[in-house]
Coordinates of C-alpha atoms and ligand atoms in Angstrom, one line a residue:
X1 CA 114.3 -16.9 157.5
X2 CA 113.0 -15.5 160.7
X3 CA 113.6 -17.3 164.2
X4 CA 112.1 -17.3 167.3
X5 CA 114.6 -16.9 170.4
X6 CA 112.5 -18.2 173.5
X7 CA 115.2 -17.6 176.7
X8 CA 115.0 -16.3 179.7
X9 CA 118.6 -15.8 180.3
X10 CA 119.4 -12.1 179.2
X11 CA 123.3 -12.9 178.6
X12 CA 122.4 -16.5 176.4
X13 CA 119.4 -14.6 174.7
X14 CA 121.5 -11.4 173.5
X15 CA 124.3 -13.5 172.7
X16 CA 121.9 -16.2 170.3
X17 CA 119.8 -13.0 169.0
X18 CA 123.4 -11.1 167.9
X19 CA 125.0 -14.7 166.4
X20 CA 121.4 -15.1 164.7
X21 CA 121.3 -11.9 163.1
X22 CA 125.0 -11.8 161.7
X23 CA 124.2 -15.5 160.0
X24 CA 121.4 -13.3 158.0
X25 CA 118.4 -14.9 160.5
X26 CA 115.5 -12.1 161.2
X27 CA 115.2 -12.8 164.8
X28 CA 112.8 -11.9 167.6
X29 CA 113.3 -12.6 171.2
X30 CA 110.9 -13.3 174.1
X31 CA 111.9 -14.5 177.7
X32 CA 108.9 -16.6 179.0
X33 CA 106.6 -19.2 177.6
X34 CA 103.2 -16.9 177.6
X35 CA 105.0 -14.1 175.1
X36 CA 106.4 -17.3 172.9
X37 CA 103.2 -18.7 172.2
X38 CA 101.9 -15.5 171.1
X39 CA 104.3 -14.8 169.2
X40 CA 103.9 -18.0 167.4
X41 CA 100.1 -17.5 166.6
X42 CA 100.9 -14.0 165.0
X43 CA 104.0 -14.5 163.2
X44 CA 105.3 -17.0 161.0
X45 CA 108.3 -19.0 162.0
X46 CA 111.3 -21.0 160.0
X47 CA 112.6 -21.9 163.5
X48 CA 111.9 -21.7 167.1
X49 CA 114.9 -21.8 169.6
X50 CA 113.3 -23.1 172.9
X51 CA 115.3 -22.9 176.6
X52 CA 113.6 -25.5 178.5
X53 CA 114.2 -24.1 182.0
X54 CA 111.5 -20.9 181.1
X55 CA 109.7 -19.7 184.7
X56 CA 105.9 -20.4 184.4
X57 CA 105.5 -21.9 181.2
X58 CA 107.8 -24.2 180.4
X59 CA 109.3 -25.0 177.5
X60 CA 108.0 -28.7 177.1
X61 CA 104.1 -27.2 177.8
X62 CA 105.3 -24.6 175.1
X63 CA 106.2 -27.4 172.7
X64 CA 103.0 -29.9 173.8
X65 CA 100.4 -26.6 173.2
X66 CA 102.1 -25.9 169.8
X67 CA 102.1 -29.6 168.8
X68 CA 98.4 -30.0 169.9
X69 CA 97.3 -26.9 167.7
X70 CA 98.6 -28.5 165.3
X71 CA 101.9 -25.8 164.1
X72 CA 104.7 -27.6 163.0
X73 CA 107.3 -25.5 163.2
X74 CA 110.6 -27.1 163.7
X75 CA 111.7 -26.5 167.3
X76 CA 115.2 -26.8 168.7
X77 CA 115.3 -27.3 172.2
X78 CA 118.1 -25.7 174.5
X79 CA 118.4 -27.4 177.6
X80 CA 121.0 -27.7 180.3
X81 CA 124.0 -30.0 180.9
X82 CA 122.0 -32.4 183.5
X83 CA 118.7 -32.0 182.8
X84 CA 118.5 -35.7 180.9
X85 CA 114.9 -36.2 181.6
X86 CA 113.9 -32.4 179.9
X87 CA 115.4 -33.3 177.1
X88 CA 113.6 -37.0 176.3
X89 CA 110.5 -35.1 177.1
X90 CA 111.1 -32.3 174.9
X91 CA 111.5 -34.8 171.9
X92 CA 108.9 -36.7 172.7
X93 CA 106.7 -33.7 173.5
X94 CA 107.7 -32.8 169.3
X95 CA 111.2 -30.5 169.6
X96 CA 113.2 -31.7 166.3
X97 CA 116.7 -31.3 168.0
X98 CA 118.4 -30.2 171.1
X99 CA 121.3 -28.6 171.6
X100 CA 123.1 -28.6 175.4
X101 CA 124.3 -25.2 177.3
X102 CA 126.9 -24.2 177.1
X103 CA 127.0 -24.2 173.1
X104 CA 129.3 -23.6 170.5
X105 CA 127.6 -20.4 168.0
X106 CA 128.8 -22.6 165.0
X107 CA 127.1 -25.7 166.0
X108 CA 123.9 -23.8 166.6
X109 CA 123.8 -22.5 163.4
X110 CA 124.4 -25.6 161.6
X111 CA 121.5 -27.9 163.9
X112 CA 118.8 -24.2 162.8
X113 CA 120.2 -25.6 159.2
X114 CA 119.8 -28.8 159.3
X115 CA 116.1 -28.8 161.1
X116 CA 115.0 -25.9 158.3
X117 CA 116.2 -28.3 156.3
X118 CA 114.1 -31.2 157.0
X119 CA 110.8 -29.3 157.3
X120 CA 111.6 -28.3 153.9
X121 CA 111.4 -31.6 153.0
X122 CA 114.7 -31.8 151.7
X123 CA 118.0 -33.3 153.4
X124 CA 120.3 -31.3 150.5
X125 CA 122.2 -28.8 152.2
X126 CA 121.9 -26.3 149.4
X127 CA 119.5 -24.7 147.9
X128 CA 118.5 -24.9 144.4
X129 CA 115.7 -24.2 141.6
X130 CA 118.1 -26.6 139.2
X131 CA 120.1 -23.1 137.7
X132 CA 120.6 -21.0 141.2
X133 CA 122.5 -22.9 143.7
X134 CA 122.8 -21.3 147.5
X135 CA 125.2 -22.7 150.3
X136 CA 123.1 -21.8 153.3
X137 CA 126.7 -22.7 155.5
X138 CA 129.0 -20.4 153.3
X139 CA 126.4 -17.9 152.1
X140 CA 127.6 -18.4 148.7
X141 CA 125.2 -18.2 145.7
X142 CA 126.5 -20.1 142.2
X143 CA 124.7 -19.5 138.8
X144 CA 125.4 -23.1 136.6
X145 CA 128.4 -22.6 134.6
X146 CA 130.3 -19.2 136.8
X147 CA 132.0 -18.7 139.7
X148 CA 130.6 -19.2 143.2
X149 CA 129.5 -15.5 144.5
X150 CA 129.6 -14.6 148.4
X151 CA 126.5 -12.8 149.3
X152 CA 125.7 -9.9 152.0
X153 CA 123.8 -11.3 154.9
X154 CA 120.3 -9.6 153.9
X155 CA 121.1 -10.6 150.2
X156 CA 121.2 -14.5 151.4
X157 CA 118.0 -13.9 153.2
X158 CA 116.5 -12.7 150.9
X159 CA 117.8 -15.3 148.1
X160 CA 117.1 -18.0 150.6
X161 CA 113.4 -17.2 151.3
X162 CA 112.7 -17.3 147.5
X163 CA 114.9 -20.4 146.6
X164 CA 112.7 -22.3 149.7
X165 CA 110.3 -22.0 147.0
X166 CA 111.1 -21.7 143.5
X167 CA 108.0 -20.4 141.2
X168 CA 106.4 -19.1 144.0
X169 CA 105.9 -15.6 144.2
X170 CA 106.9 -13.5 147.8
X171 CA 105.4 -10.0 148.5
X172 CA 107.4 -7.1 149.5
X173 CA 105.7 -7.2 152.9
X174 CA 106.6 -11.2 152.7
X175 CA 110.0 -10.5 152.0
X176 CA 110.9 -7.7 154.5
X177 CA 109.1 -10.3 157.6
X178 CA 111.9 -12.9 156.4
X179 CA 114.9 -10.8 156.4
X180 CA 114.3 -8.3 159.5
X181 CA 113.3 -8.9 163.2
X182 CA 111.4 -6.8 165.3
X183 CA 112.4 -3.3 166.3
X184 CA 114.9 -3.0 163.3
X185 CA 114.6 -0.1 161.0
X186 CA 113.1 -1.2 157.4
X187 CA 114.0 1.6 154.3
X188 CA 110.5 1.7 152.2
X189 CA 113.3 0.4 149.3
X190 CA 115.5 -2.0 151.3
X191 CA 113.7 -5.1 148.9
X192 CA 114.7 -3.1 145.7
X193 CA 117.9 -2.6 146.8
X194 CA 118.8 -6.2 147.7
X195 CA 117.4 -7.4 144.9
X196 CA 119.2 -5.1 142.8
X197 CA 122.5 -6.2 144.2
X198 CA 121.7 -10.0 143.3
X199 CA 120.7 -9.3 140.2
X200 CA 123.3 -7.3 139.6
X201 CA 126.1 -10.9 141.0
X202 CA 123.7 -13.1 139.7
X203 CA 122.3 -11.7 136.5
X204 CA 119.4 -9.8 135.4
X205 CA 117.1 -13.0 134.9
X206 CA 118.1 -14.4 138.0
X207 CA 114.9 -12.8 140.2
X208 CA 111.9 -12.1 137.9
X209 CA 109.5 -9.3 139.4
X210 CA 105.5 -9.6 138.7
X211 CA 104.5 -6.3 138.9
X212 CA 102.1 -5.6 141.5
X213 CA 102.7 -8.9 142.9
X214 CA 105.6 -9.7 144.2
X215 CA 109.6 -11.7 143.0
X216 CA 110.0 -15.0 142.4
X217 CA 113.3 -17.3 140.9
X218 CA 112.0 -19.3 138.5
X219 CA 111.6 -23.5 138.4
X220 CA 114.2 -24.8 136.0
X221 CA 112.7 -27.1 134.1
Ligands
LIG301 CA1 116.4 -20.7 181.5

């Protein structure tokens, strides 16, 4: 899944962007509200994280132009300690969450879960197509009737983006703009690779390839 960090704060933003990217999140950073809203009209988003306090644009008018348009990205707001008022206008301007600086890493990670989560539509904490089951907390992938399997980070990401979705078909290019941000280095093979490693825990059927078209995991009946 890919994320958008929106923080002006160099030491927060590297710090979010490196805990982001080590829980198998794609993530691309931006500092001020302009660059975030452009970003969100060329990219698809599973999450936005949004600091408030942004000079010129701030994060509420981020929030209030995205809502208007329409996107409904899910959108965790990061505020400060004392700023109260930001955050009740932040929610009501449309931010799903907020989480208050300073932050623990772990209970960031589990809020991006949880407000994926309900855009999915689903409140289940893992991920299923009724045979493949994925913890998105422990990265673990099960197959019904083995043992529970811990995956890579870009093998989760991968899993994940497909498992959001079961019977739907994902294109290479699809694939590779869920599992890697901007400015990192994609191998022409890194999708064949990946999915030859899950395959390989998971068995053969587990990812079925349309040639020309794309992977999917099929919907159990
Ligand atoms: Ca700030």
């Amino acid at each position: 899944m890919r994320v958008l960090v929106v923080e002006d704060d160099r030491m927060i933003g590297e710090a979010m962007s490196l805990a982001l990217r080590d829980a198998a999140f794609a993530v691309d950073w931006v500092r001020d509200g302009a660059s975030a809203l452009d970003a969100l009209e060329t990219q698809h988003y599973g999450a936005v994280l949004l600091d408030l306090g942004l000079p010129e644009i701030d994060g509420v008018s981020v929030i209030r132009t995205l809502r208007r348009g329409g996107d409904k990205v899910p959108v965790l707001a990061v505020t400060a300690r004392d700023a109260v008022s930001d955050r009740i206008e932040g929610l009501d301007a449309g931010a799903d969450d907020y989480i208050v600086k300073p932050f623990d890493m772990a209970e960031l990670l589990a809020r991006i879960r949880a407000v994926s989560r309900r855009k999915d539509g689903d409140a289940s904490p893992v991920l299923s197509n009724g045979r493949i089951h994925l913890d998105p907390a422990s990265h673990e992938a099960r197959v019904e009737g083995a043992e529970a399997i811990r995956l890579s980070a870009r093998e989760f990401a991968l899993l994940r983006a497909l498992l959001v979705r079961p019977g739907t078909i994902l294109s290479r290019s699809e694939l590779e703009e869920r599992i890697y941000g901007w400015g990192e280095e994609v191998e022409s093979n890194a999708v064949d690779f990946l999915i030859h490693g899950l395959r390989r825990k998971l068995g053969q059927d587990a990812i079925r390839n349309i040639r020309g078209a794309g992977w999917l995991v099929d919907r159990a009946p």
